[in-house]
Short mmCIF file of C-alpha atoms (C1' of nucleotides) in Angstrom, two decimals:
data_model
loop_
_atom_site.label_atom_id
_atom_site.label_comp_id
_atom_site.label_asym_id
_atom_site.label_seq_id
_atom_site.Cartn_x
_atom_site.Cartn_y
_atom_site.Cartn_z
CA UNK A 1 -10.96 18.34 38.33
CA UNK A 2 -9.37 16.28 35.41
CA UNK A 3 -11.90 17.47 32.93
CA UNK A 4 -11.27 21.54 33.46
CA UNK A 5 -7.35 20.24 33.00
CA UNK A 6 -7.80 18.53 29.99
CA UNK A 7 -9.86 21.73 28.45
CA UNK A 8 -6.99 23.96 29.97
CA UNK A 9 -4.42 21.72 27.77
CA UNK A 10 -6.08 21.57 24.93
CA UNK A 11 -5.95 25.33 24.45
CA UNK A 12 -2.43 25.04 23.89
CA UNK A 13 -2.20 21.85 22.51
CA UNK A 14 -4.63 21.79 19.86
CA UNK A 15 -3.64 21.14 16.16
CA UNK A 16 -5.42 23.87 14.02
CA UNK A 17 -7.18 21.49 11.49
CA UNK A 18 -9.43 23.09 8.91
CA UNK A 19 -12.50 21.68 10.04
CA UNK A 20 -11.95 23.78 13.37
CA UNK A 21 -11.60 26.88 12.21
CA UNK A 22 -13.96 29.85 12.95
CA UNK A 23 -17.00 30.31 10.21
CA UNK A 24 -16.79 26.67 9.23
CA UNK A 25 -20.31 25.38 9.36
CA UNK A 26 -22.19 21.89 10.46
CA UNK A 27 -22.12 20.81 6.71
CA UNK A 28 -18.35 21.10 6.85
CA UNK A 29 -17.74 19.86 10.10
CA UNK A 30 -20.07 16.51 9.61
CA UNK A 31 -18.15 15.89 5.71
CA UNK A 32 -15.00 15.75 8.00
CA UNK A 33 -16.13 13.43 10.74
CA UNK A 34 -17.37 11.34 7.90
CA UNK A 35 -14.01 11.47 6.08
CA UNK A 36 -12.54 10.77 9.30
CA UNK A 37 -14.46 7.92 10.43
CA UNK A 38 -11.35 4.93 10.31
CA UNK A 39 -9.17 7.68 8.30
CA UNK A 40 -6.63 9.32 9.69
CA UNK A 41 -6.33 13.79 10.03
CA UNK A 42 -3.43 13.83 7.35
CA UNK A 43 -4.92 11.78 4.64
CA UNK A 44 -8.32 13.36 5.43
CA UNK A 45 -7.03 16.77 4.91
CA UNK A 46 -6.27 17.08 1.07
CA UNK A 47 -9.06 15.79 0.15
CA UNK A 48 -12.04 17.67 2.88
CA UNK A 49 -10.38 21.01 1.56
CA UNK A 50 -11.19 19.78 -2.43
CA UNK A 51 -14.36 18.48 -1.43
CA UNK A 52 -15.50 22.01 0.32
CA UNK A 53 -14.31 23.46 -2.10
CA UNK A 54 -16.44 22.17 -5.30
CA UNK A 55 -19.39 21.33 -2.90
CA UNK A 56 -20.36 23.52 0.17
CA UNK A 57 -23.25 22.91 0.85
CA UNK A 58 -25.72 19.47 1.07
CA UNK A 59 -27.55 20.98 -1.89
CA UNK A 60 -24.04 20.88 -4.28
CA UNK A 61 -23.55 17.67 -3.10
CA UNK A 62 -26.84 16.60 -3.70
CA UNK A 63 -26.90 17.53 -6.90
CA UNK A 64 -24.13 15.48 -8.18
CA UNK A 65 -23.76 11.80 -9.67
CA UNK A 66 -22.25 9.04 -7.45
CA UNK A 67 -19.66 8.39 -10.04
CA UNK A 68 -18.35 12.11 -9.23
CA UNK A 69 -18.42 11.64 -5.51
CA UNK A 70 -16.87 8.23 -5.69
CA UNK A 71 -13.41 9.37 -7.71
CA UNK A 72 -13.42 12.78 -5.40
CA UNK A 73 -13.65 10.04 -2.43
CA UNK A 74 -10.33 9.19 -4.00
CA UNK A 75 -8.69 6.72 -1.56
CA UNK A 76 -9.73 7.46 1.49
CA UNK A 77 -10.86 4.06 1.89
CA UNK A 78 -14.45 2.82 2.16
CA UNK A 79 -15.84 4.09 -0.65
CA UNK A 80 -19.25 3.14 0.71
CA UNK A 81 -19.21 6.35 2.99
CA UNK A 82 -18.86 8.36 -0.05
CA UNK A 83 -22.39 7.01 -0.88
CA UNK A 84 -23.90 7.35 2.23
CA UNK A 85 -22.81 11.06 2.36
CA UNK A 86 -24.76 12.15 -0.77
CA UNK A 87 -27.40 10.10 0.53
CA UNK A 88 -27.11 12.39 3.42
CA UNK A 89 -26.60 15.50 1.87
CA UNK A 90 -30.03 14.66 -0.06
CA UNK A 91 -31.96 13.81 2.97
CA UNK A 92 -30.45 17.33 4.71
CA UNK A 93 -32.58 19.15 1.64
CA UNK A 94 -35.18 16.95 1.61
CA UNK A 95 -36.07 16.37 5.03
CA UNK A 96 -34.63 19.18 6.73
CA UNK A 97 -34.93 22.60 4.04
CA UNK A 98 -30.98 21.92 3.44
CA UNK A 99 -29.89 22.82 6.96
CA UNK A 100 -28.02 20.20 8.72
CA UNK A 101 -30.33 18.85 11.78
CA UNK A 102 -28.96 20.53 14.88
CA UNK A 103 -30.40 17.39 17.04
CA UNK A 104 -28.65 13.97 17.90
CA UNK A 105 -31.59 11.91 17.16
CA UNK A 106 -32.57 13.55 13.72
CA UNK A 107 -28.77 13.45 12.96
CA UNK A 108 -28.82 9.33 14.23
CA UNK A 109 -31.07 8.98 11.30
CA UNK A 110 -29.26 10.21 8.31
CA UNK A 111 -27.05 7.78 6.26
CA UNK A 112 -23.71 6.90 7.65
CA UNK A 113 -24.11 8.92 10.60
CA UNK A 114 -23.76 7.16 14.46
CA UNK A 115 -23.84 6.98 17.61
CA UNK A 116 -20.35 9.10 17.21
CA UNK A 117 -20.73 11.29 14.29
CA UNK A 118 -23.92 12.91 15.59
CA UNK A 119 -22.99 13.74 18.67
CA UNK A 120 -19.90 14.96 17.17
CA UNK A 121 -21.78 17.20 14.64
CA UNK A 122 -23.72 18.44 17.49
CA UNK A 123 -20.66 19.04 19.67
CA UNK A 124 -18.06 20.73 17.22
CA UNK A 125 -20.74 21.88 14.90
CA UNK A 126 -23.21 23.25 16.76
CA UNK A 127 -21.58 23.98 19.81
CA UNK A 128 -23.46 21.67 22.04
CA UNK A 129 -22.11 20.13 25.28
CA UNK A 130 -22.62 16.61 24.47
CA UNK A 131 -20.57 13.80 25.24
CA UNK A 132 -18.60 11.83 22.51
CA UNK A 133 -16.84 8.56 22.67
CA UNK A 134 -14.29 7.82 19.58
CA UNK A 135 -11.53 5.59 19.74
CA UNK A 136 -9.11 8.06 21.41
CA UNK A 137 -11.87 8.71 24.30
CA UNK A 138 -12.32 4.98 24.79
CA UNK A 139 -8.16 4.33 25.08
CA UNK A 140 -8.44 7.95 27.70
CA UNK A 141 -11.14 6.51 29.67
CA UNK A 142 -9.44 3.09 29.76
CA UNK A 143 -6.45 4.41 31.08
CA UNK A 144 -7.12 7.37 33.13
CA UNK A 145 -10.57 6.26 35.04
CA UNK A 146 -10.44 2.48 34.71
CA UNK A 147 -6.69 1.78 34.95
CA UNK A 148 -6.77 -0.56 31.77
CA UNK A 149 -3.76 -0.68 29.61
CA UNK A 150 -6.23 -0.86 26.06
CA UNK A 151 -9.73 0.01 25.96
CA UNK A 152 -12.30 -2.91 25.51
CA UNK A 153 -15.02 -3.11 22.87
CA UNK A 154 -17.47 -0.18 22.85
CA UNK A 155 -20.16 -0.39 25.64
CA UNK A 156 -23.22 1.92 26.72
CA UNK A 157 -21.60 2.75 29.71
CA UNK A 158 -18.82 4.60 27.57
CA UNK A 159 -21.31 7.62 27.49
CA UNK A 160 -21.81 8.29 30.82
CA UNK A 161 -18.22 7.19 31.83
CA UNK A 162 -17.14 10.45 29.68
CA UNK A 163 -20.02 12.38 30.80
CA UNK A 164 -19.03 12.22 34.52
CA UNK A 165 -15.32 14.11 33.70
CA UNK A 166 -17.04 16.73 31.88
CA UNK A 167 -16.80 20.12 33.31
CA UNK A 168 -20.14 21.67 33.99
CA UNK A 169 -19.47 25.02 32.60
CA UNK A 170 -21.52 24.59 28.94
CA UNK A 171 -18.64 26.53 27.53
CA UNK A 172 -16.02 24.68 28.76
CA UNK A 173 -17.88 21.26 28.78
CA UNK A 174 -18.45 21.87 24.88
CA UNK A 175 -14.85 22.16 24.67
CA UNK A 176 -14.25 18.90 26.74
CA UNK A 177 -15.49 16.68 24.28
CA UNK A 178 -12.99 18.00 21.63
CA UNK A 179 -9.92 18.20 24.08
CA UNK A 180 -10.37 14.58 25.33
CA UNK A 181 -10.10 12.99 21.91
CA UNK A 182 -7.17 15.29 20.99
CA UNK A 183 -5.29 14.12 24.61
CA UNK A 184 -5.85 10.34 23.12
CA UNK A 185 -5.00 11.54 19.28
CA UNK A 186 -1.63 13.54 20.92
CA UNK A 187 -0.55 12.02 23.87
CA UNK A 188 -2.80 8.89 25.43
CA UNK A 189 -1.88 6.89 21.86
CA UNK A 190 -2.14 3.64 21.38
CA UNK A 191 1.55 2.01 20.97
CA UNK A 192 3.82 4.55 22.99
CA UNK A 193 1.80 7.04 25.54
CA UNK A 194 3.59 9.78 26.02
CA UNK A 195 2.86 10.28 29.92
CA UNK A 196 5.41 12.41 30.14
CA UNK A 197 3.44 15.28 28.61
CA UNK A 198 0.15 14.10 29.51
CA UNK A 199 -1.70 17.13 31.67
CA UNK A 200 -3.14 14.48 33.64
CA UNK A 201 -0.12 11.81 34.57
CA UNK A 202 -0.80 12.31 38.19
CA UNK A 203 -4.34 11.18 38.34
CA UNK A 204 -4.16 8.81 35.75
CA UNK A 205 -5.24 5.37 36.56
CA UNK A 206 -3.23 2.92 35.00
CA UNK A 207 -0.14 4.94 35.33
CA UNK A 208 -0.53 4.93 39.45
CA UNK A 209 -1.10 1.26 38.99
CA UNK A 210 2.43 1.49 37.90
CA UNK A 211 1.26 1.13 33.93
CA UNK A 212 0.04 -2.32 33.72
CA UNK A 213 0.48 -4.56 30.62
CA UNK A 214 -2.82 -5.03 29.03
CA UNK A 215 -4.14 -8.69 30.21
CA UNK A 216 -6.97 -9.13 28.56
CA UNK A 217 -7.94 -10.66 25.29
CA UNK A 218 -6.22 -9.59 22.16
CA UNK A 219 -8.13 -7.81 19.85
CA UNK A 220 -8.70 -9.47 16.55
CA UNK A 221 -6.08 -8.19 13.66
CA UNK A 222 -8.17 -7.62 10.43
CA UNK A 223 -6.50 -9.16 7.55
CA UNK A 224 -6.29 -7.22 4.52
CA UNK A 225 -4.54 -9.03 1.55
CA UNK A 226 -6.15 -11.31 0.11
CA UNK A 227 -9.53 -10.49 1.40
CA UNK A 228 -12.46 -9.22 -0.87
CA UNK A 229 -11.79 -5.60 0.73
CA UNK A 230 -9.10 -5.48 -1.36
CA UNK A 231 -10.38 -6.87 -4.39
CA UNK A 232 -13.27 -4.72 -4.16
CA UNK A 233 -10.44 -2.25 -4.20
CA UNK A 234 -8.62 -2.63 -7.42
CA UNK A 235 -12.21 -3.05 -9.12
CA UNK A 236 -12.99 0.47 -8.42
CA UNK A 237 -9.39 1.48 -8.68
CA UNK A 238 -9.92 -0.01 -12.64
CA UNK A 239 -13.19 1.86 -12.76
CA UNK A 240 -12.56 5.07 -11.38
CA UNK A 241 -9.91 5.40 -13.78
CA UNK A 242 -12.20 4.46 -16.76
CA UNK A 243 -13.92 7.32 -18.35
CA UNK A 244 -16.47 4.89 -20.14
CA UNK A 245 -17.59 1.67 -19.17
CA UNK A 246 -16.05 -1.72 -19.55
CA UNK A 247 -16.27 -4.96 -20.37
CA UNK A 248 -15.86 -7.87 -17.76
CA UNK A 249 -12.37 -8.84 -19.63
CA UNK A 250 -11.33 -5.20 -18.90
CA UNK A 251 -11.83 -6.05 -14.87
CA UNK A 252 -9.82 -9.55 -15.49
CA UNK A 253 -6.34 -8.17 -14.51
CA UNK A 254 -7.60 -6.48 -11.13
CA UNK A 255 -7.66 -10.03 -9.54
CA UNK A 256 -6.73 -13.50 -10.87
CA UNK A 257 -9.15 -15.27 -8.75
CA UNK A 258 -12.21 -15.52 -11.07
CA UNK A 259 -14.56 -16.25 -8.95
CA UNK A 260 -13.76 -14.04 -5.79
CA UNK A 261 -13.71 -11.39 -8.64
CA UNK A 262 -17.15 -11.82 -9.80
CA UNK A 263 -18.52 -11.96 -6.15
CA UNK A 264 -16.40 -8.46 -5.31
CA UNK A 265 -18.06 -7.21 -8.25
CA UNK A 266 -21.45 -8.65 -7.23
CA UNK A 267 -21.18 -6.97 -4.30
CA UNK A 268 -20.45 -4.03 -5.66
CA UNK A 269 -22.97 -3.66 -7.60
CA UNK A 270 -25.56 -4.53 -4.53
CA UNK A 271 -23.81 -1.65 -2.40
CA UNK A 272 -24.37 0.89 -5.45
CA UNK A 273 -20.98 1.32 -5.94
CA UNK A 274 -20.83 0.09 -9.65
CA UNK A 275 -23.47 -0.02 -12.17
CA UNK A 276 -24.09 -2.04 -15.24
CA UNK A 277 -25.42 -0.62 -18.21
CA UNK A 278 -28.17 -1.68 -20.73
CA UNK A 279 -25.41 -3.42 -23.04
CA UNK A 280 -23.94 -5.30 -19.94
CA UNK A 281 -20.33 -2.88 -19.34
CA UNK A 282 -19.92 -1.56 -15.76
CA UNK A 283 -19.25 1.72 -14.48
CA UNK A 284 -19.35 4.00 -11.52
CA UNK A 285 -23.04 4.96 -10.81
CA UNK A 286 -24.17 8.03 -13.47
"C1'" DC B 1 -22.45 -9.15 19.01
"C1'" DA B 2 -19.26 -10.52 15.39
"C1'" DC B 3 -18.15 -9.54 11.17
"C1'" DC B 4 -17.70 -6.93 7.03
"C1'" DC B 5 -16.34 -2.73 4.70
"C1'" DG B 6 -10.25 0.27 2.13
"C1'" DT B 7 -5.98 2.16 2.46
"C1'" DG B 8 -1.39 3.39 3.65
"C1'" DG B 9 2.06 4.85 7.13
"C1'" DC B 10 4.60 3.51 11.04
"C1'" DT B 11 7.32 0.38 14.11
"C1'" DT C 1 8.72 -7.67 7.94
"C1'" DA C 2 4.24 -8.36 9.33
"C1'" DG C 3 1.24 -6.58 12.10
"C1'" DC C 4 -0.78 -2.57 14.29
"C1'" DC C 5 -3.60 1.23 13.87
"C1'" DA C 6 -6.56 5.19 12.22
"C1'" DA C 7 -12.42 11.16 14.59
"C1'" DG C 8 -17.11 4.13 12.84
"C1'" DG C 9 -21.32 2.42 10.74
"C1'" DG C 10 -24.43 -1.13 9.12
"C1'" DT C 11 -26.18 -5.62 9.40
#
DNA sequence: CACCCGTGGCT
DNA sequence: TAGCCAAGGGT
């Protein structure tokens, strides 16, 4: 069956990433899957190894201000996940003694972590045989089972769809979940599949529907420049750089637009991101 | 469910 | 070059 090929693949395909390694524990492997949540593995990388490597464990992290986890967040890009995951590394010792919660609903419930990252902690962390649906899976599933060129927007039925090509060998089932997303991350990309080295070309879907353009909908391009994403951006950029905090003038030349500036930095300071002290100067969070 | 939330490399 | 795209989550 197409999911005991995929596993058979993947043991020769996989990348060895960091995060995989033998001895590298559910704290490790759910920092990662945060990291890597909209982030791609090579930008991730650098920084997951630095991160490890002055906080191991929930507790270190835990311990720390947000101002220090923000400028180790770096740019990996929504710094709001940095947050979340000290939030989550203090409701690990709180709630759970410091151990990372080896089930998906108690995971569900932290900070940051979905419908995707707990399952995933489960799965690569704990060695559980539970399905997971990322963007890679989706595109596979599209392709292979359904015969669609692009996969649509995420539905329930995405779960089972993935559950039903699992092998039923635990073991090898565990493994599943981990080869499928590599086969989409490798091979089943986006722009250019690479059928031609896909295990699975023969029984693939779309391709014995002779690779049909995708007719559907176009998804809807996010716009970057210009927007307060990126405003929010070079606010931080300014602040993570400043070792004391500033004055409003000091923000000025991180965006002309006056008032979209004050309502980034509004809205920073709602998300927790930026603080303002007694005297009225921002900074990262103490 | 649609939209918001960063950043940079690749085509 | 401008857009596409990347191991999503929260509201």
């Amino acid at each position: 069956m197409v999911g005991d090929t995929i596993v058979d693949w993947y043991a020769g395909a996989a990348r060895d990433l960091p995060w995989r390694r033998p001895g590298v524990d559910a704290w490790a492997v759910l920092v990662s899957e945060v990291m890597l949540q909209q982030t791609p593995v090579a930008r991730v990388e650098p920084v997951w190894r630095e991160w490890m490597d002055r906080w191991p464990t929930p507790g270190h992290l835990a311990a720390v201000a947000p101002a220090d986890v923000i400028r180790a967040w770096g740019k990996l890009g929504y710094p709001r996940r940095a947050l979340r995951l000290r939030e989550t590394a203090v409701a690990v010792v709180e709630r759970h003694g410091g151990v990372v919660p080896d089930d998906v609903a108690a995971l569900e419930a932290l900070p940051g972590i979905g419908t995707y990252t707990a399952r995933a902690v489960a799965c690569f962390g704990y060695g559980q045989p539970q399905p997971v649906v990322d963007t890679n899976v989706r595109r596979v599933v599209a392709r292979l089972v359904h015969g669609w060129a692009e996969a649509g927007n995420a539905r329930a039925a995405d779960l089972t769809d993935i559950g039903a090509l699992a092998p039923t060998d635990t073991a090898r089932a565990t493994r599943f979940s981990v080869a499928v997303m590599e086969l989409g991350a490798l091979v089943c990309v986006a722009r250019t599949p690479r059928c031609g080295a896909c295990p699975v070309r023969d029984r693939c879907a779309w391709r014995l529907a002779g690779s049909p353009v995708h007719d559907g909908p176009a998804k809807r391009v996010q716009k970057f420049a210009g927007t307060d994403r990126q405003v929010r951006g070079r606010l931080l950029d300014v602040l993570r750089a400043a070792h004391e905090p500033v004055d409003a003038a000091t923000l000025e030349p991180a965006w002309d637009d006056a008032i979209q500036r004050s309502r980034c930095l509004d809205s920073l300071l709602t998300d927790g991101l930026v603080e303002q002290t007694a005297d009225g100067l921002f900074r990262l969070p103490a």
